[in-house]
Coordinates of C-alpha atoms and ligand atoms in Angstrom, one line a residue:
M1443 CA 27.1 35.7 -10.8
E1444 CA 25.3 37.1 -13.9
T1445 CA 22.6 39.5 -12.8
S1446 CA 21.2 40.9 -16.1
Y1447 CA 19.0 38.8 -18.3
D1448 CA 17.8 39.5 -21.8
T1449 CA 14.6 37.5 -21.4
L1450 CA 11.6 37.4 -19.0
L1451 CA 12.0 34.8 -16.3
K1452 CA 9.4 33.0 -14.2
F1453 CA 9.2 30.5 -11.3
E1454 CA 6.1 28.3 -11.0
L1455 CA 5.4 25.5 -8.5
P1456 CA 2.5 23.3 -7.5
E1457 CA 1.5 22.9 -3.8
I1458 CA 3.9 20.3 -2.4
I1459 CA 3.1 17.9 0.4
Y1460 CA 6.0 15.8 1.5
G1461 CA 6.6 13.1 4.1
L1462 CA 6.7 9.4 5.1
G1463 CA 3.0 8.4 5.0
S1464 CA 1.8 11.5 3.2
L1465 CA -0.2 9.2 0.8
S1466 CA -2.8 9.3 3.5
Q1467 CA -3.6 12.9 2.5
I1468 CA -4.7 11.9 -1.1
G1469 CA -8.4 11.8 -0.3
Q1470 CA -8.4 15.2 1.5
C1471 CA -6.4 16.7 -1.3
A1472 CA -8.9 15.5 -4.0
R1473 CA -11.8 16.6 -1.9
R1474 CA -10.2 20.1 -1.4
L1475 CA -9.9 20.4 -5.2
G1476 CA -13.6 19.8 -5.6
G1477 CA -13.5 16.1 -6.4
E1478 CA -16.5 13.7 -6.2
R1479 CA -15.5 11.2 -8.8
I1480 CA -11.7 10.7 -9.1
F1481 CA -10.0 9.4 -12.3
L1482 CA -6.9 7.5 -11.0
V1483 CA -4.1 7.1 -13.6
T1484 CA -1.6 4.4 -12.8
D1485 CA 0.2 1.3 -14.2
P1486 CA 0.0 -2.4 -13.5
G1487 CA 3.3 -2.4 -11.6
V1488 CA 2.1 0.3 -9.1
T1489 CA -1.1 -1.7 -8.7
E1490 CA 0.8 -4.9 -8.0
H1491 CA 2.8 -3.3 -5.2
G1492 CA -0.4 -2.3 -3.4
W1493 CA -0.2 1.5 -3.8
V1494 CA -3.5 1.7 -5.7
D1495 CA -5.3 -0.2 -3.0
E1496 CA -3.9 2.0 -0.4
S1497 CA -4.8 5.1 -2.4
I1498 CA -8.4 3.9 -2.9
K1499 CA -8.7 3.3 0.9
Y1500 CA -7.9 7.0 1.5
L1501 CA -10.2 8.1 -1.3
E1502 CA -13.1 6.1 0.1
K1503 CA -12.4 7.5 3.6
E1504 CA -13.5 10.8 2.1
S1505 CA -16.5 9.1 0.4
L1506 CA -15.0 9.8 -3.1
K1507 CA -16.0 7.6 -6.1
H1508 CA -13.1 6.5 -8.3
V1509 CA -12.3 5.1 -11.8
I1510 CA -9.0 3.3 -12.3
Y1511 CA -7.2 3.7 -15.6
D1512 CA -4.0 1.6 -15.7
N1513 CA -3.4 1.1 -19.4
V1514 CA -0.1 3.0 -19.4
V1515 CA 3.3 1.7 -20.3
T1516 CA 6.8 3.1 -20.1
N1517 CA 7.0 5.9 -22.7
P1518 CA 3.2 6.5 -22.7
R1519 CA 1.5 6.4 -26.1
C1520 CA -0.8 8.9 -27.8
F1521 CA -3.6 6.3 -28.1
Q1522 CA -3.5 5.5 -24.4
V1523 CA -4.0 9.2 -23.6
E1524 CA -6.9 9.4 -26.1
Q1525 CA -8.5 6.3 -24.6
G1526 CA -8.0 7.7 -21.1
A1527 CA -9.7 11.0 -22.0
K1528 CA -12.6 9.1 -23.5
L1529 CA -13.1 7.1 -20.3
Y1530 CA -12.8 10.2 -18.1
N1531 CA -15.6 11.9 -20.1
Q1532 CA -17.8 8.7 -20.1
K1533 CA -17.5 8.3 -16.4
K1534 CA -18.0 12.0 -15.7
C1535 CA -15.0 12.3 -13.5
D1536 CA -13.9 15.7 -12.0
V1537 CA -10.4 15.3 -10.6
I1538 CA -7.4 13.4 -12.0
V1539 CA -5.0 11.7 -9.6
S1540 CA -1.8 10.1 -11.0
V1541 CA -0.1 7.5 -8.8
G1542 CA 3.1 6.2 -10.5
G1543 CA 6.4 7.2 -12.2
G1544 CA 6.9 9.5 -15.1
S1545 CA 4.8 7.5 -17.5
P1546 CA 1.5 7.6 -15.6
M1547 CA 2.1 11.2 -14.6
D1548 CA 2.8 12.3 -18.2
A1549 CA -0.1 10.2 -19.4
A1550 CA -2.4 11.9 -16.8
K1551 CA -1.3 15.3 -18.1
G1552 CA -2.0 14.3 -21.7
I1553 CA -5.5 13.0 -20.6
A1554 CA -6.1 16.3 -18.8
I1555 CA -5.2 18.3 -21.9
L1556 CA -7.7 16.3 -24.1
V1557 CA -10.5 16.4 -21.6
S1558 CA -10.7 20.2 -21.7
N1559 CA -9.0 21.2 -25.0
H1560 CA -10.2 18.3 -27.2
G1561 CA -8.6 17.3 -30.6
R1562 CA -5.5 15.1 -30.7
I1563 CA -2.6 15.2 -28.3
H1564 CA -0.4 16.0 -31.4
D1565 CA -2.1 19.4 -31.6
Y1566 CA -0.4 20.4 -28.3
A1567 CA 3.2 19.3 -29.0
G1568 CA 5.4 22.4 -28.6
C1569 CA 5.4 25.4 -26.3
N1570 CA 2.3 27.0 -24.7
L1571 CA -0.3 25.6 -27.2
I1572 CA -2.9 24.8 -24.5
T1573 CA -5.7 27.4 -24.2
Q1574 CA -8.2 25.8 -21.8
P1575 CA -7.5 25.1 -18.1
I1576 CA -7.2 21.3 -17.4
P1577 CA -9.2 19.5 -14.6
P1578 CA -7.6 19.6 -11.1
L1579 CA -4.6 17.3 -11.1
I1580 CA -2.7 15.6 -8.2
C1581 CA 0.5 13.7 -8.8
V1582 CA 1.9 11.1 -6.5
P1583 CA 5.3 10.0 -7.7
T1584 CA 6.5 6.4 -7.1
T1585 CA 9.9 7.0 -8.6
A1586 CA 12.6 9.5 -7.7
G1587 CA 13.8 11.2 -10.9
T1588 CA 11.3 12.3 -13.5
G1589 CA 10.1 15.4 -11.7
S1590 CA 6.9 15.3 -13.7
D1591 CA 4.9 16.0 -10.5
V1592 CA 6.3 19.5 -10.3
S1593 CA 7.0 20.2 -14.0
Q1594 CA 5.3 21.9 -16.9
F1595 CA 6.4 19.0 -19.2
S1596 CA 4.6 16.0 -20.6
I1597 CA 6.3 13.6 -23.1
I1598 CA 4.0 11.5 -25.2
G1599 CA 5.1 9.0 -27.9
D1600 CA 3.5 8.2 -31.3
P1601 CA 4.8 4.7 -32.0
R1602 CA 3.5 4.8 -35.6
K1603 CA 5.6 7.9 -36.4
K1604 CA 8.4 6.7 -34.0
I1605 CA 8.5 10.2 -32.3
K1606 CA 8.2 11.5 -28.8
M1607 CA 6.3 14.8 -28.5
T1608 CA 7.3 17.4 -26.0
I1609 CA 4.4 19.3 -24.5
L1610 CA 5.5 22.3 -22.5
S1611 CA 2.9 24.6 -20.8
R1612 CA 2.2 26.2 -17.5
A1613 CA -1.4 24.9 -18.0
I1614 CA -0.3 21.2 -17.3
M1615 CA 1.4 21.8 -13.9
A1616 CA -0.2 19.7 -11.2
D1617 CA -2.2 21.5 -8.5
I1618 CA -0.6 19.3 -5.8
S1619 CA 2.5 17.1 -5.7
L1620 CA 2.2 14.6 -2.9
I1621 CA 5.5 12.9 -2.2
D1622 CA 5.7 9.9 0.1
P1623 CA 9.2 8.4 0.0
R1624 CA 7.9 5.0 1.3
M1625 CA 6.7 4.5 -2.2
L1626 CA 10.3 4.3 -3.6
Q1627 CA 10.9 1.1 -1.7
T1628 CA 9.2 -1.1 -4.2
K1629 CA 11.1 0.0 -7.3
P1630 CA 13.5 -2.4 -9.1
R1631 CA 17.2 -1.6 -8.8
E1632 CA 17.8 -0.7 -12.5
L1633 CA 14.7 1.6 -12.6
M1634 CA 15.8 3.4 -9.4
A1635 CA 19.3 3.9 -10.9
A1636 CA 18.0 5.1 -14.2
T1637 CA 15.5 7.5 -12.7
G1638 CA 18.1 8.8 -10.3
I1639 CA 20.4 9.6 -13.3
D1640 CA 17.4 11.3 -14.9
A1641 CA 17.2 13.6 -11.8
L1642 CA 21.0 14.3 -12.0
T1643 CA 20.6 15.2 -15.7
H1644 CA 17.7 17.5 -14.9
A1645 CA 19.7 19.3 -12.3
I1646 CA 22.9 19.6 -14.4
E1647 CA 21.0 20.8 -17.5
A1648 CA 18.9 23.3 -15.6
Y1649 CA 22.0 24.6 -13.8
V1650 CA 23.8 25.4 -17.1
S1651 CA 20.6 26.3 -19.0
S1652 CA 20.4 29.7 -20.7
L1653 CA 17.3 30.3 -18.6
A1654 CA 18.9 29.5 -15.3
W1655 CA 18.5 32.2 -12.7
P1656 CA 18.8 32.8 -8.9
L1657 CA 15.5 31.1 -8.2
T1658 CA 16.5 27.9 -10.0
D1659 CA 20.2 27.6 -9.3
P1660 CA 20.0 26.7 -5.6
H1661 CA 17.6 23.9 -6.3
A1662 CA 19.7 22.5 -9.1
I1663 CA 23.0 22.6 -7.3
H1664 CA 21.4 21.0 -4.1
A1665 CA 19.9 18.3 -6.2
I1666 CA 23.3 17.4 -7.6
E1667 CA 24.7 17.2 -4.0
L1668 CA 21.9 15.0 -3.0
V1669 CA 22.2 12.6 -5.9
F1670 CA 25.9 12.1 -5.3
A1671 CA 25.3 11.7 -1.5
N1672 CA 22.4 9.2 -1.8
L1673 CA 21.8 7.5 -5.2
Q1674 CA 24.3 4.6 -4.8
K1675 CA 23.2 3.9 -1.3
A1676 CA 19.5 4.1 -2.2
V1677 CA 20.0 1.7 -5.1
D1678 CA 22.2 -0.8 -3.2
T1679 CA 20.4 -0.8 0.2
R1680 CA 16.9 0.8 0.0
N1681 CA 18.0 2.7 3.1
I1682 CA 15.0 5.0 3.9
E1683 CA 17.2 8.1 4.6
A1684 CA 18.9 7.6 1.2
L1685 CA 15.5 7.2 -0.4
E1686 CA 14.3 10.4 1.2
G1687 CA 17.5 12.1 -0.1
M1688 CA 16.6 11.0 -3.6
A1689 CA 13.0 12.1 -3.2
I1690 CA 14.2 15.6 -2.4
A1691 CA 16.8 15.4 -5.2
S1692 CA 14.1 14.6 -7.7
L1693 CA 11.8 17.3 -6.3
E1694 CA 14.5 20.0 -6.4
A1695 CA 15.8 18.9 -9.8
G1696 CA 12.2 19.0 -11.1
I1697 CA 11.6 22.5 -9.7
A1698 CA 14.8 23.7 -11.4
F1699 CA 14.2 22.2 -14.8
S1700 CA 10.6 23.0 -15.0
N1701 CA 11.5 26.7 -14.7
A1702 CA 15.0 26.8 -16.4
I1703 CA 14.2 24.0 -19.0
L1704 CA 16.8 21.5 -20.1
G1705 CA 19.5 20.9 -22.6
A1706 CA 21.2 18.7 -25.2
V1707 CA 21.1 15.5 -23.2
H1708 CA 17.3 15.6 -23.2
A1709 CA 17.1 16.8 -26.8
L1710 CA 19.2 13.7 -27.9
A1711 CA 17.4 11.3 -25.5
H1712 CA 13.9 12.0 -26.7
P1713 CA 14.4 10.6 -30.3
L1714 CA 16.2 7.6 -28.8
S1715 CA 13.1 6.7 -26.8
G1716 CA 10.8 7.5 -29.8
V1717 CA 12.6 5.2 -32.2
Y1718 CA 13.8 2.4 -29.8
D1719 CA 11.4 2.7 -26.8
I1720 CA 14.4 3.0 -24.5
H1721 CA 13.8 4.0 -20.9
H1722 CA 14.3 7.7 -20.7
G1723 CA 16.7 7.5 -17.7
I1724 CA 18.9 4.9 -19.5
A1725 CA 19.1 7.1 -22.6
N1726 CA 20.2 10.0 -20.4
A1727 CA 22.8 7.9 -18.6
I1728 CA 24.5 7.0 -21.9
L1729 CA 24.5 10.5 -23.2
L1730 CA 25.2 12.6 -20.1
P1731 CA 29.0 12.3 -19.8
M1732 CA 29.6 12.9 -23.5
V1733 CA 27.3 15.9 -23.7
I1734 CA 28.9 17.4 -20.5
R1735 CA 32.3 17.1 -22.3
K1736 CA 30.9 19.0 -25.3
N1737 CA 29.2 21.7 -23.1
L1738 CA 32.2 22.3 -20.8
P1739 CA 33.8 25.2 -22.8
H1740 CA 30.4 27.0 -22.9
A1741 CA 29.8 27.0 -19.1
V1742 CA 33.2 26.5 -17.4
Q1743 CA 32.4 28.4 -14.2
K1744 CA 29.1 26.6 -13.6
F1745 CA 30.7 23.2 -14.3
A1746 CA 33.4 24.0 -11.7
L1747 CA 30.7 24.6 -9.1
I1748 CA 29.0 21.4 -10.2
A1749 CA 32.3 19.5 -9.6
S1750 CA 32.3 20.9 -6.0
A1751 CA 28.6 19.8 -5.6
M1752 CA 29.6 16.3 -6.7
G1753 CA 32.0 16.1 -3.8
L1754 CA 35.3 17.1 -5.4
D1755 CA 37.6 19.2 -3.3
T1756 CA 38.3 22.0 -5.8
R1757 CA 40.5 24.2 -3.6
G1758 CA 43.6 25.3 -5.5
M1759 CA 42.1 24.3 -8.8
S1760 CA 41.3 26.7 -11.7
D1761 CA 37.7 26.6 -13.0
V1762 CA 38.8 24.7 -16.1
E1763 CA 40.7 22.1 -14.0
A1764 CA 37.7 21.6 -11.7
A1765 CA 35.1 21.5 -14.5
E1766 CA 37.1 18.8 -16.3
Y1767 CA 36.4 16.4 -13.5
V1768 CA 32.6 16.6 -14.0
P1769 CA 32.1 14.2 -17.0
Q1770 CA 34.5 11.7 -15.3
M1771 CA 32.6 11.8 -12.0
A1772 CA 29.3 11.4 -13.7
Q1773 CA 30.6 8.5 -15.7
E1774 CA 31.9 6.8 -12.6
L1775 CA 28.6 7.0 -10.8
I1776 CA 26.7 5.7 -13.9
S1777 CA 29.2 2.8 -14.3
N1778 CA 29.0 1.9 -10.6
L1779 CA 25.2 1.8 -10.9
D1780 CA 25.6 -0.9 -13.6
L1781 CA 23.8 1.2 -16.2
P1782 CA 24.7 0.8 -19.9
T1783 CA 27.3 3.2 -21.2
T1784 CA 27.1 2.9 -25.0
L1785 CA 24.1 3.1 -27.4
S1786 CA 25.2 0.0 -29.2
E1787 CA 24.7 -2.0 -25.9
I1788 CA 21.0 -1.2 -26.1
G1789 CA 20.7 -2.0 -29.8
V1790 CA 20.9 1.5 -31.4
K1791 CA 21.9 1.3 -35.1
A1792 CA 24.0 3.9 -37.0
V1793 CA 21.4 3.9 -39.8
D1794 CA 18.9 5.7 -37.6
I1795 CA 21.3 8.5 -36.5
P1796 CA 20.5 11.0 -39.4
A1797 CA 16.7 11.0 -38.7
M1798 CA 17.2 11.1 -34.9
S1799 CA 19.6 14.1 -35.3
R1800 CA 17.1 16.0 -37.3
D1801 CA 14.5 15.5 -34.5
A1802 CA 17.0 16.3 -31.8
A1803 CA 17.9 19.6 -33.5
Q1804 CA 14.2 20.6 -33.4
D1805 CA 13.7 19.5 -29.8
L1806 CA 12.6 22.3 -27.4
C1807 CA 15.3 21.3 -24.9
M1808 CA 18.1 22.2 -27.4
Q1809 CA 17.1 25.8 -27.3
T1810 CA 18.2 26.3 -23.7
N1811 CA 21.5 24.3 -23.9
P1812 CA 24.5 26.5 -23.3
H1813 CA 25.4 26.0 -26.9
C1814 CA 22.9 25.3 -29.7
Y1815 CA 24.3 22.3 -31.7
G1816 CA 23.5 21.9 -35.4
I1817 CA 22.5 18.6 -37.1
E1818 CA 26.1 17.6 -38.1
E1819 CA 27.4 18.1 -34.6
I1820 CA 24.4 16.1 -33.2
E1821 CA 25.1 13.3 -35.6
S1822 CA 28.7 13.2 -34.4
M1823 CA 27.6 13.2 -30.8
Y1824 CA 25.3 10.1 -31.4
R1825 CA 28.2 8.4 -33.2
E1826 CA 30.5 9.1 -30.3
A1827 CA 28.0 7.5 -27.9
L1828 CA 27.6 4.4 -30.1
Ligands
FE2_1481 FE1 14.2 13.7 -17.9

């Protein structure tokens, strides 16, 4: 294993509370962070499944007041973040709690940025541009995949400009990630499959990232093992042990990618969701096998270890032989989950490829891919995935 690094490395984590029924801790956590009036960011689907009512019950048990903000959709928008920050200030809230998948969690981080840093969310797109500390933040994930509850990322879209902005900063890491695997039981099949592949993508990209190091690698490789052991069963049967496996997979993949950053799959996926409003996990599922194939020569040893984590018996194989199984095994899992496998299936048109390629080349995630692809190479990757 490589032991000398030409850059500074770091490892950041929120406090993590995990377990079946751990949602009951939400009021005590908010109280402990100094809350009196809680701003609860969620979406209508989470409300419909009863998780908001249950959260309110635990907040009220601690005599906490609350304001609900549920105007959040998949791929959260800049104006929703601005509206949320305005409401937070009007109601004089003091702690933000997000109950939901990646969209409410990313929206909550965006709201938190504007509450204390002011201006427009666009001002903070990029790396480390946040100067003022955000209000205390608790994330309660209801999907297994995004890792936003433990990450330093928030992705916010501007539908007018058809872009997704990547905000990366230590300042937006949650204070507490509260993970209750019961909450995964109410997710539709396709969403669970897509978010599970998002977790797999986080783990693989973090493991081969140029910023991977011994504190991120064990989490990344264990997350890959857990996805291959549990995702299909979790999607098909909602078995609680498989759901717990996916909750841990999402957590460990999130820990790995928040600290080692990501790669070309995410760099190419962000423009797809910006232009077409495609679910992030589905964009990743379509791109992942193809990008792995391109990346193989740049990280052969690590891909050989990934093959083993995916369940392949690699004894007697060279690293190259073992690594070559990885895109195939990823593709098989994605196909078995009935996720789309080509961009044309989800309506992507060749005419948009040049503009998306320019955005992908600029995406922060491309900088830590094992090989930095230029615009022409990215265009040919999108065409290959059509
Ligand atoms: Fe992702």
